[in-house]
Amino acid sequence: MRGVVMHAPGDVRVETREDPRILLPTDAIIRVSATCVCGSDLWPYRGVEPVKGPSPMGHEYVGIVEEVGGEVRTIKPGQFVVGSFFASDNTCPICRAGYQSSCVHREPVGGLGAQAEYLRVPLADGTLVATPDIPSDDLIPGFLAASDVLGTGWFGAVAAEVGPGKTVAVVGDGAVGLLAVLAAKRLGAERIIAMSRHEPRQKLAADYGATHIVTERGDEGVARIKDLTDGLGAHSVIEAVGTQESMMQAIRATRAGGHVGYVGVAHDVELPGDELFFSHVHLHGGPAPVRRFLPELIDLIATRQIDPGKVFDLTLPLDEAAEGYRAMDQRRAIKVLLNP
């Protein structure tokens, strides 16, 4: 099969890889209908994270089940399924508490390489969720978004305790931040402040429900949030970047007693203990338990109540994956969908 492999920072190739096969009776093989490039894929692409030899890439995927192992009971060949970037059994105590991305048996899908024509999905019964039927082509981008960026933005909003009557600020205007705006709107937020300097992203944020746009960053961004909230700060802030600046901007833009949901993959983030202690700000986040939200999100997409697929503003064939990485790295695209 054809699959994306990163050899070094900036060096992405589409190569012939070995076809996946059933290794354990709990596995499934899916024929990938759509996959994509994630903002987190850009960390190794930019050299921020080490690339340890040729590495299969990709952890977002939807597709048709081709084969299942002998112990798989709920997933069947022929179904269209959505998965998550962590495989989970969905039965352990941690999963039952709603944190499938910390399942005691979790397996990262990224190491298996979902940017490919086929994918082996471990723990298929716990990881994959079937759609009501085979979706029309226009719904596939939305279901693909659910496999990571929508589920991650949704978790950011839930972790930030977004709800009716609240003012929400979103730090980060990538796909996760934009879909956090969608989630905040869906969860009933009264005001949603999107922090963005890029006009196409500002427009999509407004389409998804943002009521205010703030272009300033850092301390100036915090000051603008305070200006909009009678000097108090937002009730809920979603951090969707993962840098020191973005995390401190999120914390400082939150009112005393408010909540920060942080879902940006943290890189060299250090929290000042004294400031955090006296802020009375709640922090909750981490790798999103996408599996917790998939049934609800799939229903919302299938019934066309939400359209998260609009974050894909560039679609390319799998063989042009390198251009997809370049486009996202250069911020020419919000998110790139790859068609195997």
Short mmCIF file of C-alpha atoms in Angstrom, two decimals:
data_model
loop_
_atom_site.label_atom_id
_atom_site.label_comp_id
_atom_site.label_asym_id
_atom_site.label_seq_id
_atom_site.Cartn_x
_atom_site.Cartn_y
_atom_site.Cartn_z
CA MET A 1 0.00 0.00 0.00
CA ARG A 2 0.96 3.66 -0.26
CA GLY A 3 1.65 5.54 2.96
CA VAL A 4 3.24 8.73 4.28
CA VAL A 5 6.65 8.41 5.94
CA MET A 6 8.64 11.20 7.59
CA HIS A 7 12.40 10.68 7.25
CA ALA A 8 13.63 13.92 8.82
CA PRO A 9 12.31 17.40 9.58
CA GLY A 10 10.82 18.76 6.37
CA ASP A 11 11.29 15.43 4.58
CA VAL A 12 7.91 13.77 3.98
CA ARG A 13 7.56 11.06 1.36
CA VAL A 14 4.81 8.76 0.12
CA GLU A 15 6.23 5.27 -0.12
CA THR A 16 5.19 1.67 -0.57
CA ARG A 17 4.58 0.21 2.88
CA GLU A 18 3.70 -3.31 3.91
CA ASP A 19 -0.03 -3.98 3.93
CA PRO A 20 -1.38 -4.19 7.48
CA ARG A 21 -2.68 -7.54 8.68
CA ILE A 22 -4.51 -8.87 11.71
CA LEU A 23 -1.94 -9.40 14.49
CA LEU A 24 -4.27 -9.87 17.46
CA PRO A 25 -7.83 -11.20 17.60
CA THR A 26 -9.02 -7.76 18.77
CA ASP A 27 -7.70 -5.99 15.63
CA ALA A 28 -9.55 -4.64 12.62
CA ILE A 29 -8.25 -3.63 9.20
CA ILE A 30 -9.90 -0.64 7.57
CA ARG A 31 -9.64 0.75 4.07
CA VAL A 32 -9.03 4.43 4.72
CA SER A 33 -11.59 6.68 3.04
CA ALA A 34 -9.99 9.92 4.22
CA THR A 35 -7.12 10.99 6.44
CA CYS A 36 -5.41 14.31 7.11
CA VAL A 37 -2.43 16.27 8.40
CA CYS A 38 -2.63 17.33 12.05
CA GLY A 39 -1.13 20.40 13.64
CA SER A 40 0.75 18.06 15.96
CA ASP A 41 2.38 16.46 12.89
CA LEU A 42 4.09 19.82 12.35
CA TRP A 43 6.13 19.55 15.56
CA PRO A 44 8.44 16.85 14.14
CA TYR A 45 8.14 18.37 10.66
CA ARG A 46 9.62 21.59 12.06
CA GLY A 47 12.26 19.77 14.08
CA VAL A 48 10.74 20.66 17.45
CA GLU A 49 10.28 16.94 18.18
CA PRO A 50 12.95 14.42 17.10
CA VAL A 51 12.36 12.21 14.08
CA LYS A 52 13.79 8.80 14.92
CA GLY A 53 14.36 7.33 11.49
CA PRO A 54 11.63 6.76 8.89
CA SER A 55 8.32 7.14 10.73
CA PRO A 56 4.84 6.30 9.39
CA MET A 57 2.62 9.33 9.89
CA GLY A 58 -1.00 10.05 10.66
CA HIS A 59 -3.48 9.38 13.46
CA GLU A 60 -6.80 10.69 12.06
CA TYR A 61 -8.88 8.34 9.97
CA VAL A 62 -12.27 7.14 8.78
CA GLY A 63 -12.96 4.22 6.49
CA ILE A 64 -14.60 0.94 5.64
CA VAL A 65 -13.92 -2.15 7.73
CA GLU A 66 -12.26 -4.82 5.57
CA GLU A 67 -11.46 -7.54 8.12
CA VAL A 68 -11.78 -8.16 11.84
CA GLY A 69 -10.06 -10.47 14.30
CA GLY A 70 -11.76 -13.46 15.86
CA GLU A 71 -12.64 -11.68 19.12
CA VAL A 72 -14.17 -8.56 17.57
CA ARG A 73 -17.90 -8.54 18.26
CA THR A 74 -19.41 -5.12 17.60
CA ILE A 75 -17.52 -3.98 14.50
CA LYS A 76 -18.24 -5.77 11.22
CA PRO A 77 -16.78 -5.76 7.71
CA GLY A 78 -18.54 -3.30 5.44
CA GLN A 79 -19.26 -0.73 8.14
CA PHE A 80 -18.04 2.86 7.83
CA VAL A 81 -16.22 3.68 11.06
CA VAL A 82 -14.63 6.59 12.88
CA GLY A 83 -11.71 6.01 15.24
CA SER A 84 -9.52 7.98 17.61
CA PHE A 85 -5.79 8.68 17.84
CA PHE A 86 -5.54 6.37 20.86
CA ALA A 87 -6.89 2.85 20.66
CA SER A 88 -8.69 1.90 23.86
CA ASP A 89 -10.60 -1.08 25.20
CA ASN A 90 -13.43 1.21 26.45
CA THR A 91 -14.01 -1.18 29.36
CA CYS A 92 -11.20 -0.52 31.88
CA PRO A 93 -11.93 1.67 34.94
CA ILE A 94 -10.25 4.68 33.33
CA CYS A 95 -12.28 4.29 30.13
CA ARG A 96 -15.48 3.91 32.08
CA ALA A 97 -14.67 7.20 33.82
CA GLY A 98 -14.52 8.84 30.39
CA TYR A 99 -10.76 9.06 29.84
CA GLN A 100 -10.22 6.54 27.05
CA SER A 101 -7.04 8.32 25.94
CA SER A 102 -5.49 7.10 29.22
CA CYS A 103 -6.87 3.56 28.91
CA VAL A 104 -4.72 1.06 30.76
CA HIS A 105 -4.31 -0.79 27.45
CA ARG A 106 -4.10 2.24 25.18
CA GLU A 107 -2.09 2.14 21.97
CA PRO A 108 -1.15 5.23 19.95
CA VAL A 109 -2.47 4.97 16.42
CA GLY A 110 0.06 7.48 15.15
CA GLY A 111 2.83 4.89 15.21
CA LEU A 112 0.77 2.72 12.87
CA GLY A 113 0.48 5.47 10.26
CA ALA A 114 -3.08 6.42 9.31
CA GLN A 115 -1.94 8.56 6.37
CA ALA A 116 -2.13 5.49 4.16
CA GLU A 117 -4.49 3.38 2.09
CA TYR A 118 -5.10 0.83 4.86
CA LEU A 119 -4.76 0.83 8.65
CA ARG A 120 -4.68 -1.79 11.39
CA VAL A 121 -6.75 -0.57 14.33
CA PRO A 122 -6.04 -2.32 17.66
CA LEU A 123 -8.81 -2.89 20.22
CA ALA A 124 -11.39 -2.42 17.48
CA ASP A 125 -14.49 -2.92 19.61
CA GLY A 126 -13.43 -0.20 22.03
CA THR A 127 -11.89 2.19 19.52
CA LEU A 128 -14.12 2.27 16.45
CA VAL A 129 -17.65 3.65 16.23
CA ALA A 130 -19.77 2.89 13.17
CA THR A 131 -21.87 5.53 11.45
CA PRO A 132 -25.60 4.79 10.95
CA ASP A 133 -24.93 3.94 7.29
CA ILE A 134 -22.36 4.54 4.57
CA PRO A 135 -22.18 8.34 4.44
CA SER A 136 -22.42 10.51 1.37
CA ASP A 137 -19.14 12.03 0.23
CA ASP A 138 -19.98 15.48 1.62
CA LEU A 139 -20.25 14.10 5.17
CA ILE A 140 -16.89 12.32 5.18
CA PRO A 141 -14.82 15.44 6.06
CA GLY A 142 -17.04 16.03 9.09
CA PHE A 143 -16.64 12.46 10.32
CA LEU A 144 -12.89 12.74 9.76
CA ALA A 145 -12.81 15.88 11.90
CA ALA A 146 -14.55 13.93 14.67
CA SER A 147 -11.62 11.50 14.87
CA ASP A 148 -9.42 14.18 16.43
CA VAL A 149 -9.82 17.93 15.99
CA LEU A 150 -13.55 18.10 16.69
CA GLY A 151 -13.30 15.66 19.60
CA THR A 152 -10.29 17.58 20.92
CA GLY A 153 -11.96 20.98 20.64
CA TRP A 154 -15.07 19.51 22.26
CA PHE A 155 -13.03 18.15 25.17
CA GLY A 156 -11.36 21.55 25.55
CA ALA A 157 -14.78 23.13 25.91
CA VAL A 158 -16.01 20.47 28.35
CA ALA A 159 -12.80 20.71 30.40
CA ALA A 160 -13.24 24.48 30.54
CA GLU A 161 -16.76 24.02 31.93
CA VAL A 162 -18.37 25.86 29.00
CA GLY A 163 -22.10 26.30 29.46
CA PRO A 164 -25.10 28.61 29.08
CA GLY A 165 -24.55 32.22 30.04
CA LYS A 166 -20.77 31.98 30.06
CA THR A 167 -18.13 34.01 28.26
CA VAL A 168 -15.59 31.78 26.53
CA ALA A 169 -12.22 32.70 25.04
CA VAL A 170 -10.36 30.42 22.63
CA VAL A 171 -6.58 30.74 22.37
CA GLY A 172 -5.47 29.30 19.02
CA ASP A 173 -7.05 29.53 15.57
CA GLY A 174 -6.03 26.18 14.12
CA ALA A 175 -8.55 23.45 13.45
CA VAL A 176 -8.83 22.53 17.14
CA GLY A 177 -9.38 26.12 18.22
CA LEU A 178 -11.97 26.73 15.50
CA LEU A 179 -13.87 23.58 16.42
CA ALA A 180 -13.65 24.56 20.08
CA VAL A 181 -15.64 27.63 19.01
CA LEU A 182 -18.21 25.32 17.41
CA ALA A 183 -18.32 23.24 20.61
CA ALA A 184 -18.71 26.30 22.82
CA LYS A 185 -21.62 27.49 20.69
CA ARG A 186 -23.24 24.07 20.83
CA LEU A 187 -22.78 23.91 24.61
CA GLY A 188 -24.66 27.19 25.02
CA ALA A 189 -21.98 29.83 25.61
CA GLU A 190 -23.35 33.38 25.59
CA ARG A 191 -20.20 35.09 24.27
CA ILE A 192 -17.35 33.42 22.41
CA ILE A 193 -14.11 35.32 21.87
CA ALA A 194 -11.84 33.87 19.19
CA MET A 195 -8.21 35.00 19.29
CA SER A 196 -6.95 35.13 15.70
CA ARG A 197 -4.92 37.32 13.38
CA HIS A 198 -5.82 35.51 10.16
CA GLU A 199 -8.85 36.68 8.16
CA PRO A 200 -9.95 33.27 6.75
CA ARG A 201 -9.78 31.76 10.22
CA GLN A 202 -11.62 34.73 11.73
CA LYS A 203 -14.40 34.23 9.19
CA LEU A 204 -14.74 30.53 9.96
CA ALA A 205 -14.70 31.28 13.69
CA ALA A 206 -17.59 33.68 13.16
CA ASP A 207 -19.42 31.08 11.09
CA TYR A 208 -19.02 28.63 13.98
CA GLY A 209 -20.39 31.08 16.53
CA ALA A 210 -17.66 33.50 17.65
CA THR A 211 -19.19 36.79 18.78
CA HIS A 212 -15.90 38.67 19.15
CA ILE A 213 -12.47 38.50 17.49
CA VAL A 214 -9.32 39.52 19.36
CA THR A 215 -6.16 39.94 17.30
CA GLU A 216 -3.75 40.77 20.13
CA ARG A 217 -1.57 38.13 21.75
CA GLY A 218 0.25 37.71 25.05
CA ASP A 219 -0.31 40.42 27.67
CA GLU A 220 -2.08 42.62 25.11
CA GLY A 221 -4.46 39.76 24.33
CA VAL A 222 -5.14 39.27 28.04
CA ALA A 223 -5.87 42.99 28.40
CA ARG A 224 -8.41 42.85 25.54
CA ILE A 225 -10.19 39.90 27.18
CA LYS A 226 -10.32 41.82 30.44
CA ASP A 227 -11.70 44.86 28.60
CA LEU A 228 -14.51 42.72 27.21
CA THR A 229 -15.36 41.18 30.60
CA ASP A 230 -15.55 44.14 33.00
CA GLY A 231 -11.96 43.55 34.07
CA LEU A 232 -12.70 40.03 35.35
CA GLY A 233 -11.64 37.70 32.54
CA ALA A 234 -13.57 34.93 30.80
CA HIS A 235 -15.43 32.22 32.67
CA SER A 236 -13.93 29.56 30.40
CA VAL A 237 -10.77 29.63 28.28
CA ILE A 238 -9.74 26.92 25.83
CA GLU A 239 -6.00 26.67 25.13
CA ALA A 240 -5.38 25.02 21.76
CA VAL A 241 -1.73 25.76 20.94
CA GLY A 242 0.65 24.23 23.50
CA THR A 243 3.32 26.91 23.97
CA GLN A 244 4.39 28.78 27.09
CA GLU A 245 2.89 32.01 25.74
CA SER A 246 -0.45 30.46 24.86
CA MET A 247 -0.80 28.70 28.20
CA MET A 248 0.00 31.81 30.22
CA GLN A 249 -2.29 33.89 28.01
CA ALA A 250 -5.09 31.40 28.71
CA ILE A 251 -4.54 31.35 32.47
CA ARG A 252 -4.25 35.13 32.76
CA ALA A 253 -7.37 35.70 30.63
CA THR A 254 -9.46 33.55 32.99
CA ARG A 255 -11.36 35.11 35.88
CA ALA A 256 -10.85 33.94 39.47
CA GLY A 257 -12.74 30.70 39.88
CA GLY A 258 -12.86 30.17 36.11
CA HIS A 259 -11.69 27.18 34.11
CA VAL A 260 -8.98 26.57 31.50
CA GLY A 261 -9.33 23.55 29.22
CA TYR A 262 -5.91 22.92 27.69
CA VAL A 263 -5.70 20.63 24.67
CA GLY A 264 -2.70 22.01 22.78
CA VAL A 265 0.15 19.48 22.95
CA ALA A 266 2.43 21.12 25.51
CA HIS A 267 6.01 21.93 24.51
CA ASP A 268 8.32 23.33 27.20
CA VAL A 269 5.43 24.75 29.22
CA GLU A 270 6.26 25.66 32.81
CA LEU A 271 3.65 26.96 35.24
CA PRO A 272 4.60 29.60 37.85
CA GLY A 273 3.40 28.15 41.12
CA ASP A 274 2.80 31.40 43.01
CA GLU A 275 0.78 32.98 40.21
CA LEU A 276 -1.29 29.85 39.70
CA PHE A 277 -1.90 29.51 43.44
CA PHE A 278 -3.31 33.01 43.79
CA SER A 279 -5.29 32.93 40.53
CA HIS A 280 -8.01 30.52 41.70
CA VAL A 281 -8.08 29.21 38.12
CA HIS A 282 -8.96 25.57 37.47
CA LEU A 283 -6.79 23.69 34.94
CA HIS A 284 -7.93 20.54 33.19
CA GLY A 285 -6.93 19.01 29.89
CA GLY A 286 -4.54 16.66 28.14
CA PRO A 287 -4.95 14.24 25.24
CA ALA A 288 -8.64 14.36 24.42
CA PRO A 289 -10.70 11.25 25.20
CA VAL A 290 -12.26 11.46 21.75
CA ARG A 291 -13.92 8.07 22.13
CA ARG A 292 -16.08 9.48 24.95
CA PHE A 293 -17.69 11.97 22.55
CA LEU A 294 -17.80 10.00 19.29
CA PRO A 295 -21.37 8.63 19.53
CA GLU A 296 -22.79 12.12 20.15
CA LEU A 297 -20.59 13.80 17.55
CA ILE A 298 -21.36 11.19 14.90
CA ASP A 299 -25.08 11.73 15.47
CA LEU A 300 -24.74 15.52 15.20
CA ILE A 301 -22.79 15.20 11.95
CA ALA A 302 -25.00 12.49 10.43
CA THR A 303 -28.11 14.57 11.11
CA ARG A 304 -26.35 17.67 9.72
CA GLN A 305 -26.72 19.67 12.91
CA ILE A 306 -23.03 20.64 12.77
CA ASP A 307 -20.51 20.83 9.92
CA PRO A 308 -16.99 20.48 11.34
CA GLY A 309 -15.67 19.45 7.92
CA LYS A 310 -15.39 23.12 6.92
CA VAL A 311 -12.00 23.26 8.69
CA PHE A 312 -10.57 21.33 5.72
CA ASP A 313 -9.73 24.10 3.29
CA LEU A 314 -7.35 22.08 1.12
CA THR A 315 -7.93 18.56 -0.23
CA LEU A 316 -5.11 16.66 -1.92
CA PRO A 317 -4.48 13.11 -3.11
CA LEU A 318 -2.37 11.06 -0.73
CA ASP A 319 0.56 11.18 -3.15
CA GLU A 320 0.75 14.96 -2.63
CA ALA A 321 1.06 14.71 1.17
CA ALA A 322 4.34 16.63 1.17
CA GLU A 323 2.56 19.66 -0.28
CA GLY A 324 -0.10 19.27 2.40
CA TYR A 325 2.55 19.47 5.12
CA ARG A 326 4.11 22.53 3.46
CA ALA A 327 0.75 24.27 3.15
CA MET A 328 -0.03 23.82 6.83
CA ASP A 329 3.49 24.70 7.93
CA GLN A 330 3.29 27.95 5.95
CA ARG A 331 -0.26 28.63 7.19
CA ARG A 332 -1.60 28.55 3.64
CA ALA A 333 -4.14 25.98 4.86
CA ILE A 334 -6.00 25.50 8.11
CA LYS A 335 -6.17 21.74 7.71
CA VAL A 336 -5.37 19.43 4.80
CA LEU A 337 -7.51 16.41 3.93
CA LEU A 338 -5.74 13.58 2.10
CA ASN A 339 -7.62 11.21 -0.19
CA PRO A 340 -5.93 7.78 -0.42
#
